[in-house]
Short mmCIF file of N, CA, C and O in Angstrom, two decimals:
data_model
loop_
_atom_site.label_atom_id
_atom_site.label_comp_id
_atom_site.label_asym_id
_atom_site.label_seq_id
_atom_site.Cartn_x
_atom_site.Cartn_y
_atom_site.Cartn_z
N MET A 1 60.75 37.45 48.30
CA MET A 1 60.19 36.52 47.18
C MET A 1 58.90 36.02 47.59
O MET A 1 58.39 35.46 48.51
N ARG A 2 58.35 36.40 46.20
CA ARG A 2 56.99 35.67 46.28
C ARG A 2 56.72 34.38 45.33
O ARG A 2 57.37 33.93 44.21
N PHE A 3 56.14 33.54 46.38
CA PHE A 3 55.80 32.29 45.52
C PHE A 3 54.74 32.12 44.64
O PHE A 3 53.37 32.89 45.53
N LEU A 4 54.32 31.54 43.76
CA LEU A 4 53.38 31.57 43.01
C LEU A 4 52.51 30.57 43.81
O LEU A 4 52.63 29.30 43.60
N THR A 5 50.96 30.59 44.02
CA THR A 5 50.30 29.86 44.44
C THR A 5 49.33 29.20 43.52
O THR A 5 48.65 30.29 42.65
N ARG A 6 49.28 28.18 42.93
CA ARG A 6 48.51 27.92 42.00
C ARG A 6 46.93 27.41 42.52
O ARG A 6 46.91 26.68 43.43
N HIS A 7 46.30 27.77 41.72
CA HIS A 7 45.12 27.55 42.02
C HIS A 7 44.44 26.56 40.94
O HIS A 7 44.76 26.15 40.03
N ARG A 8 43.86 25.52 41.93
CA ARG A 8 43.46 24.12 41.28
C ARG A 8 42.23 24.56 40.58
O ARG A 8 41.31 25.08 40.63
N ARG A 9 42.32 23.91 39.42
CA ARG A 9 41.50 24.18 38.36
C ARG A 9 40.07 23.18 38.58
O ARG A 9 40.41 21.83 39.19
N ARG A 10 38.95 23.42 38.59
CA ARG A 10 38.14 22.29 38.85
C ARG A 10 38.07 21.69 37.62
O ARG A 10 38.16 22.12 36.43
N THR A 11 37.65 20.21 37.75
CA THR A 11 37.52 19.36 36.71
C THR A 11 36.16 19.67 35.94
O THR A 11 35.14 19.90 36.38
N PRO A 12 36.30 19.63 34.43
CA PRO A 12 35.00 20.08 33.74
C PRO A 12 33.79 18.99 33.98
O PRO A 12 34.10 17.74 34.41
N GLN A 13 33.09 19.73 34.13
CA GLN A 13 31.53 18.67 34.24
C GLN A 13 30.69 18.65 33.11
O GLN A 13 30.49 19.34 32.59
N VAL A 14 30.29 17.32 33.05
CA VAL A 14 29.20 17.15 31.80
C VAL A 14 27.87 17.39 32.32
O VAL A 14 27.49 16.46 33.01
N ILE A 15 27.08 18.17 31.59
CA ILE A 15 25.73 18.13 32.00
C ILE A 15 24.77 17.52 31.56
O ILE A 15 24.72 17.13 30.41
N ILE A 16 24.78 16.41 32.25
CA ILE A 16 23.89 15.07 31.46
C ILE A 16 22.62 15.41 30.97
O ILE A 16 21.88 15.03 30.17
N VAL A 17 21.76 16.32 31.80
CA VAL A 17 20.26 16.56 31.45
C VAL A 17 20.07 17.06 30.25
O VAL A 17 19.26 16.73 29.33
N SER A 18 21.19 18.03 29.77
CA SER A 18 20.98 18.48 28.61
C SER A 18 21.32 17.24 27.51
O SER A 18 20.80 17.61 26.20
N LEU A 19 22.29 16.57 27.61
CA LEU A 19 22.71 15.49 26.76
C LEU A 19 21.35 14.43 26.46
O LEU A 19 21.15 14.01 25.44
N ILE A 20 20.62 14.13 27.66
CA ILE A 20 19.47 13.57 27.37
C ILE A 20 18.53 14.18 26.80
O ILE A 20 17.66 13.46 25.65
N ASP A 21 18.37 15.36 26.96
CA ASP A 21 17.46 16.21 25.96
C ASP A 21 17.41 16.05 24.52
O ASP A 21 16.89 15.95 23.61
N VAL A 22 18.91 16.36 23.96
CA VAL A 22 19.69 16.16 22.88
C VAL A 22 19.29 14.49 22.01
O VAL A 22 18.73 14.50 20.95
N LEU A 23 19.57 13.79 23.04
CA LEU A 23 19.27 12.30 22.52
C LEU A 23 17.92 12.07 22.37
O LEU A 23 17.54 11.26 21.44
N LEU A 24 16.66 12.55 23.12
CA LEU A 24 15.44 12.38 23.14
C LEU A 24 14.93 12.93 21.52
O LEU A 24 14.01 12.43 20.74
N VAL A 25 15.26 14.18 21.49
CA VAL A 25 15.09 14.86 20.11
C VAL A 25 15.70 14.00 18.77
O VAL A 25 15.00 14.08 17.94
N VAL A 26 16.62 13.43 18.94
CA VAL A 26 17.33 12.87 17.86
C VAL A 26 16.39 11.62 17.89
O VAL A 26 16.12 10.92 16.54
N LEU A 27 16.20 10.73 18.85
CA LEU A 27 15.54 9.75 18.66
C LEU A 27 14.12 9.73 18.25
O LEU A 27 13.54 8.86 17.44
N ILE A 28 13.30 10.95 18.75
CA ILE A 28 12.03 11.42 18.21
C ILE A 28 12.38 11.64 16.66
O ILE A 28 11.22 11.23 15.72
N PHE A 29 13.06 12.28 15.98
CA PHE A 29 13.43 12.57 14.86
C PHE A 29 13.38 11.37 13.82
O PHE A 29 12.77 11.17 12.62
N LEU A 30 14.29 10.52 14.51
CA LEU A 30 14.37 9.24 13.42
C LEU A 30 13.12 8.34 13.67
O LEU A 30 12.91 7.38 12.60
N MET A 31 12.76 8.31 14.78
CA MET A 31 11.47 7.41 14.64
C MET A 31 9.93 8.25 13.59
O MET A 31 9.45 7.31 12.77
N VAL A 32 10.19 9.51 13.47
CA VAL A 32 9.09 9.89 12.70
C VAL A 32 9.28 9.99 11.27
O VAL A 32 8.75 9.70 10.43
N SER A 33 11.02 9.98 11.07
CA SER A 33 11.52 10.17 9.71
C SER A 33 11.40 8.53 9.02
O SER A 33 11.33 8.32 8.12
N THR A 34 11.54 7.70 9.90
CA THR A 34 11.25 6.11 9.38
C THR A 34 9.85 5.98 9.02
O THR A 34 9.82 5.02 8.19
N THR A 35 8.96 6.49 9.64
CA THR A 35 7.49 6.31 8.91
C THR A 35 7.18 6.89 7.64
O THR A 35 6.08 6.56 7.32
N PHE A 36 7.75 7.62 7.28
CA PHE A 36 7.73 8.28 6.02
C PHE A 36 7.95 7.56 4.46
O PHE A 36 7.54 7.31 3.71
N LYS A 37 8.88 6.55 4.97
CA LYS A 37 9.14 5.53 4.01
C LYS A 37 8.17 4.67 3.63
O LYS A 37 7.92 3.79 4.57
N GLN A 38 7.36 4.58 2.70
CA GLN A 38 6.23 3.74 2.14
C GLN A 38 6.34 2.92 1.43
O GLN A 38 5.68 1.72 1.09
N ASP A 39 7.53 2.84 0.73
CA ASP A 39 8.16 1.86 -0.34
C ASP A 39 8.36 0.28 0.46
O ASP A 39 9.35 0.63 1.12
N LYS A 40 7.60 -0.70 0.29
CA LYS A 40 7.86 -1.72 0.93
C LYS A 40 8.56 -2.73 -0.34
O LYS A 40 8.16 -2.82 -1.41
N PRO A 41 9.67 -3.40 0.03
CA PRO A 41 10.52 -4.36 -0.97
C PRO A 41 9.48 -5.42 -1.15
O PRO A 41 8.66 -5.97 -0.66
N GLY A 42 9.48 -5.55 -2.81
CA GLY A 42 8.84 -6.85 -3.15
C GLY A 42 7.26 -6.27 -3.65
O GLY A 42 6.38 -7.25 -3.94
N VAL A 43 6.93 -5.23 -3.34
CA VAL A 43 5.63 -4.34 -3.71
C VAL A 43 5.67 -4.08 -5.12
O VAL A 43 6.42 -3.23 -5.48
N LEU A 44 4.49 -4.68 -6.28
CA LEU A 44 4.59 -4.07 -7.42
C LEU A 44 3.71 -2.88 -7.35
O LEU A 44 2.47 -2.84 -6.94
N LYS A 45 4.17 -1.76 -7.98
CA LYS A 45 3.34 -0.68 -8.07
C LYS A 45 2.87 -0.34 -9.29
O LYS A 45 3.12 -0.69 -10.62
N ILE A 46 1.50 -0.35 -9.34
CA ILE A 46 0.34 -0.49 -10.88
C ILE A 46 -0.20 0.91 -10.65
O ILE A 46 -0.58 1.45 -10.21
N ALA A 47 -0.14 1.44 -12.27
CA ALA A 47 -0.93 2.53 -12.51
C ALA A 47 -2.07 2.10 -12.95
O ALA A 47 -2.01 1.69 -14.36
N LEU A 48 -3.30 2.20 -12.13
CA LEU A 48 -4.39 1.76 -12.90
C LEU A 48 -4.93 2.87 -14.15
O LEU A 48 -5.09 3.79 -13.70
N PRO A 49 -5.62 2.26 -15.06
CA PRO A 49 -6.21 3.36 -16.05
C PRO A 49 -7.37 4.05 -15.65
O PRO A 49 -8.26 3.44 -14.62
N GLU A 50 -7.75 4.98 -15.81
CA GLU A 50 -9.07 5.76 -15.59
C GLU A 50 -9.99 6.09 -16.69
O GLU A 50 -9.46 6.71 -17.54
N ALA A 51 -11.25 5.70 -16.52
CA ALA A 51 -12.08 5.88 -17.86
C ALA A 51 -12.36 7.48 -17.71
O ALA A 51 -13.13 7.88 -16.45
N ARG A 52 -12.62 7.94 -18.72
CA ARG A 52 -12.82 9.76 -18.86
C ARG A 52 -14.03 9.77 -19.56
O ARG A 52 -14.95 10.74 -19.15
N ALA A 53 -14.68 9.14 -20.49
CA ALA A 53 -15.49 9.03 -21.43
C ALA A 53 -16.78 8.34 -21.05
O ALA A 53 -17.79 8.52 -21.65
N ALA A 54 -16.44 7.56 -20.06
CA ALA A 54 -17.56 6.59 -19.83
C ALA A 54 -18.65 7.37 -19.10
O ALA A 54 -18.53 8.21 -18.29
N THR A 55 -20.15 6.93 -19.33
CA THR A 55 -21.13 7.18 -18.86
C THR A 55 -21.75 6.16 -18.11
O THR A 55 -21.70 5.04 -18.44
N PRO A 56 -22.37 6.71 -17.01
CA PRO A 56 -22.83 5.34 -16.19
C PRO A 56 -24.08 4.87 -17.06
O PRO A 56 -24.63 5.57 -17.46
N GLY A 57 -24.63 3.68 -16.82
CA GLY A 57 -25.47 2.87 -17.31
C GLY A 57 -26.96 3.20 -16.83
O GLY A 57 -27.05 3.90 -15.99
N SER A 58 -27.95 2.88 -17.76
CA SER A 58 -29.07 3.30 -17.43
C SER A 58 -29.74 2.63 -16.25
O SER A 58 -30.68 2.94 -15.45
N GLY A 59 -29.21 1.11 -16.09
CA GLY A 59 -29.48 0.49 -15.00
C GLY A 59 -30.94 -0.58 -15.48
O GLY A 59 -31.10 -1.01 -14.34
N ASP A 60 -31.24 -0.62 -16.32
CA ASP A 60 -32.15 -1.36 -16.93
C ASP A 60 -32.00 -2.68 -16.62
O ASP A 60 -32.85 -3.61 -16.56
N SER A 61 -30.78 -3.07 -17.11
CA SER A 61 -30.35 -4.92 -16.99
C SER A 61 -29.16 -5.08 -15.90
O SER A 61 -28.22 -4.15 -15.88
N GLU A 62 -29.37 -5.99 -15.43
CA GLU A 62 -28.24 -6.54 -14.54
C GLU A 62 -26.81 -7.16 -15.71
O GLU A 62 -27.12 -7.55 -16.86
N PRO A 63 -25.67 -6.68 -15.20
CA PRO A 63 -24.61 -7.14 -15.93
C PRO A 63 -24.41 -8.35 -15.79
O PRO A 63 -24.55 -9.11 -15.04
N PHE A 64 -23.80 -9.02 -17.08
CA PHE A 64 -23.35 -10.44 -17.11
C PHE A 64 -21.95 -10.51 -16.50
O PHE A 64 -20.97 -9.72 -17.06
N ILE A 65 -21.87 -10.98 -15.14
CA ILE A 65 -20.61 -11.03 -14.42
C ILE A 65 -19.90 -12.56 -14.92
O ILE A 65 -20.25 -13.65 -14.46
N VAL A 66 -18.80 -12.09 -15.47
CA VAL A 66 -17.67 -13.31 -15.41
C VAL A 66 -16.30 -12.84 -14.47
O VAL A 66 -15.97 -11.87 -14.89
N GLN A 67 -15.97 -14.00 -13.76
CA GLN A 67 -15.00 -13.89 -13.05
C GLN A 67 -13.90 -15.07 -13.39
O GLN A 67 -13.96 -15.85 -14.07
N ILE A 68 -12.77 -14.34 -13.31
CA ILE A 68 -11.70 -15.12 -13.97
C ILE A 68 -10.49 -15.53 -12.99
O ILE A 68 -10.21 -14.28 -12.26
N ALA A 69 -10.27 -16.51 -12.59
CA ALA A 69 -9.65 -16.98 -11.65
C ALA A 69 -7.93 -17.43 -12.06
O ALA A 69 -8.09 -17.59 -12.98
N THR A 70 -7.07 -17.44 -11.09
CA THR A 70 -5.68 -17.76 -11.27
C THR A 70 -5.56 -19.22 -11.35
O THR A 70 -4.45 -19.87 -11.61
N ASN A 71 -6.41 -20.00 -10.38
CA ASN A 71 -6.47 -21.33 -10.42
C ASN A 71 -7.49 -22.07 -10.73
O ASN A 71 -8.59 -21.39 -11.11
N ALA A 72 -7.52 -23.40 -10.99
CA ALA A 72 -8.64 -23.99 -11.65
C ALA A 72 -9.93 -24.22 -10.59
O ALA A 72 -9.52 -24.16 -9.41
N PRO A 73 -10.81 -24.07 -11.00
CA PRO A 73 -11.70 -23.73 -12.15
C PRO A 73 -11.31 -22.13 -12.44
O PRO A 73 -11.37 -21.60 -11.74
N TYR A 74 -11.10 -22.14 -13.82
CA TYR A 74 -10.51 -20.51 -14.16
C TYR A 74 -11.65 -19.89 -14.17
O TYR A 74 -11.41 -18.45 -14.24
N PHE A 75 -12.99 -20.04 -14.82
CA PHE A 75 -14.16 -19.21 -15.38
C PHE A 75 -15.22 -19.66 -14.33
O PHE A 75 -15.84 -20.52 -13.85
N PHE A 76 -15.85 -18.23 -13.77
CA PHE A 76 -16.87 -18.46 -13.06
C PHE A 76 -18.04 -17.55 -13.90
O PHE A 76 -17.92 -16.60 -14.22
N ILE A 77 -19.34 -17.99 -13.88
CA ILE A 77 -20.45 -16.95 -14.13
C ILE A 77 -21.34 -16.68 -12.56
O ILE A 77 -21.68 -17.57 -12.27
N GLY A 78 -21.27 -15.77 -12.64
CA GLY A 78 -21.65 -15.20 -11.05
C GLY A 78 -20.78 -15.90 -9.86
O GLY A 78 -19.59 -15.91 -10.14
N ASP A 79 -20.94 -17.00 -9.53
CA ASP A 79 -20.29 -17.57 -8.23
C ASP A 79 -20.31 -19.06 -8.67
O ASP A 79 -19.87 -20.03 -8.22
N ARG A 80 -21.12 -19.34 -10.26
CA ARG A 80 -20.94 -20.79 -10.46
C ARG A 80 -19.64 -21.23 -11.46
O ARG A 80 -19.41 -20.48 -12.21
N PRO A 81 -19.00 -22.31 -11.04
CA PRO A 81 -17.76 -22.34 -12.08
C PRO A 81 -18.07 -23.03 -13.35
O PRO A 81 -18.99 -23.80 -13.45
N VAL A 82 -17.57 -22.54 -14.39
CA VAL A 82 -18.02 -23.01 -15.73
C VAL A 82 -16.53 -23.18 -16.58
O VAL A 82 -15.26 -22.86 -16.19
N THR A 83 -16.42 -24.32 -17.67
CA THR A 83 -15.65 -24.49 -18.59
C THR A 83 -15.40 -23.24 -19.60
O THR A 83 -16.33 -22.62 -19.62
N PHE A 84 -14.35 -23.20 -20.48
CA PHE A 84 -14.10 -22.25 -21.41
C PHE A 84 -15.37 -22.34 -22.65
O PHE A 84 -15.92 -21.40 -22.74
N ASP A 85 -15.72 -23.71 -22.72
CA ASP A 85 -16.52 -23.80 -23.67
C ASP A 85 -18.08 -23.61 -23.44
O ASP A 85 -18.86 -22.84 -23.86
N ARG A 86 -18.23 -23.57 -21.86
CA ARG A 86 -19.53 -23.55 -21.44
C ARG A 86 -19.93 -22.02 -21.33
O ARG A 86 -21.07 -21.17 -21.45
N LEU A 87 -18.53 -21.03 -21.14
CA LEU A 87 -18.80 -19.74 -20.81
C LEU A 87 -19.05 -19.03 -22.27
O LEU A 87 -19.66 -18.11 -22.37
N GLN A 88 -18.58 -19.54 -23.22
CA GLN A 88 -18.46 -19.39 -24.85
C GLN A 88 -20.31 -19.23 -25.14
O GLN A 88 -21.14 -18.32 -25.51
N ALA A 89 -20.86 -20.51 -24.89
CA ALA A 89 -22.03 -20.82 -24.94
C ALA A 89 -23.00 -19.57 -24.28
O ALA A 89 -24.17 -19.41 -24.88
N GLU A 90 -22.77 -19.60 -23.03
CA GLU A 90 -23.61 -18.88 -22.24
C GLU A 90 -23.49 -17.32 -22.59
O GLU A 90 -24.74 -16.59 -22.73
N LEU A 91 -22.36 -16.76 -23.04
CA LEU A 91 -22.29 -15.52 -23.79
C LEU A 91 -23.22 -15.10 -24.75
O LEU A 91 -23.73 -14.40 -25.01
N LYS A 92 -22.97 -16.40 -25.52
CA LYS A 92 -23.69 -16.07 -26.96
C LYS A 92 -25.39 -16.26 -26.71
O LYS A 92 -25.94 -15.49 -27.43
N ALA A 93 -25.83 -17.11 -25.77
CA ALA A 93 -26.74 -17.20 -25.46
C ALA A 93 -27.72 -15.91 -24.63
O ALA A 93 -28.46 -15.24 -24.94
N ALA A 94 -26.70 -15.08 -23.97
CA ALA A 94 -27.13 -13.90 -22.92
C ALA A 94 -27.26 -12.91 -24.46
O ALA A 94 -28.08 -11.76 -24.21
N VAL A 95 -26.15 -12.64 -25.37
CA VAL A 95 -26.32 -11.63 -26.37
C VAL A 95 -27.32 -12.01 -27.12
O VAL A 95 -27.82 -10.74 -27.73
N ALA A 96 -27.85 -13.11 -27.27
CA ALA A 96 -28.82 -13.15 -28.41
C ALA A 96 -30.13 -12.76 -27.67
O ALA A 96 -31.10 -12.34 -28.36
N ARG A 97 -30.39 -12.83 -26.25
CA ARG A 97 -31.46 -12.67 -25.30
C ARG A 97 -31.43 -10.89 -25.42
O ARG A 97 -32.42 -10.26 -25.69
N ASP A 98 -29.92 -10.41 -25.21
CA ASP A 98 -30.06 -8.94 -24.95
C ASP A 98 -28.95 -8.36 -25.62
O ASP A 98 -27.90 -8.50 -25.32
N PRO A 99 -28.94 -7.68 -27.04
CA PRO A 99 -27.81 -7.28 -27.81
C PRO A 99 -26.92 -6.29 -27.22
O PRO A 99 -25.82 -6.01 -27.29
N ARG A 100 -27.69 -5.53 -26.41
CA ARG A 100 -26.73 -4.49 -25.55
C ARG A 100 -26.44 -5.08 -24.09
O ARG A 100 -26.47 -4.13 -23.09
N LEU A 101 -26.22 -6.17 -23.84
CA LEU A 101 -25.35 -6.70 -22.92
C LEU A 101 -24.36 -6.11 -22.21
O LEU A 101 -23.53 -5.70 -23.05
N LYS A 102 -24.43 -5.81 -21.05
CA LYS A 102 -23.31 -5.21 -20.17
C LYS A 102 -22.40 -6.53 -19.72
O LYS A 102 -23.20 -7.21 -18.77
N LEU A 103 -21.33 -6.33 -19.91
CA LEU A 103 -20.20 -7.32 -19.37
C LEU A 103 -19.45 -6.94 -18.46
O LEU A 103 -19.12 -5.75 -18.43
N ASP A 104 -19.54 -7.60 -16.98
CA ASP A 104 -18.65 -7.21 -15.85
C ASP A 104 -17.41 -8.37 -15.86
O ASP A 104 -17.89 -9.62 -15.25
N ILE A 105 -16.38 -8.03 -15.98
CA ILE A 105 -15.14 -9.01 -15.94
C ILE A 105 -14.44 -8.84 -14.62
O ILE A 105 -13.94 -7.67 -14.31
N ARG A 106 -14.42 -9.85 -13.74
CA ARG A 106 -13.65 -9.53 -12.58
C ARG A 106 -12.70 -10.48 -12.54
O ARG A 106 -12.65 -11.75 -12.71
N ALA A 107 -11.13 -10.15 -12.76
CA ALA A 107 -9.96 -10.95 -12.98
C ALA A 107 -9.53 -11.06 -11.54
O ALA A 107 -9.72 -10.16 -10.53
N ASP A 108 -8.81 -12.42 -11.41
CA ASP A 108 -8.07 -12.75 -10.30
C ASP A 108 -8.65 -12.95 -9.19
O ASP A 108 -8.45 -12.06 -7.90
N LYS A 109 -9.40 -13.80 -9.04
CA LYS A 109 -10.38 -13.92 -8.08
C LYS A 109 -9.76 -14.37 -6.62
O LYS A 109 -8.93 -15.21 -6.84
#
């Protein structure tokens, strides 16, 4: 009579080194892919208009610079704060001096 001898099976081994490699690749992928997202919540996207037919000025006179702010005082000529009535008077006087006056408006100072 022959008795069967059972061979003991070895317990399966988990190869940790290859698992760490896979984990690092996944981690790098996640870190790189999250930097692609550029949209930030609460940011307003604005499409600014582009001038196509504008020609650069001859540069013979300085532009009349008017700045419009969101808080008081609301209007500035250069860096000097003025009222709306004073702004109108200054513009009329500047146009009377030079009918081809160049106006530069800078809003939301």
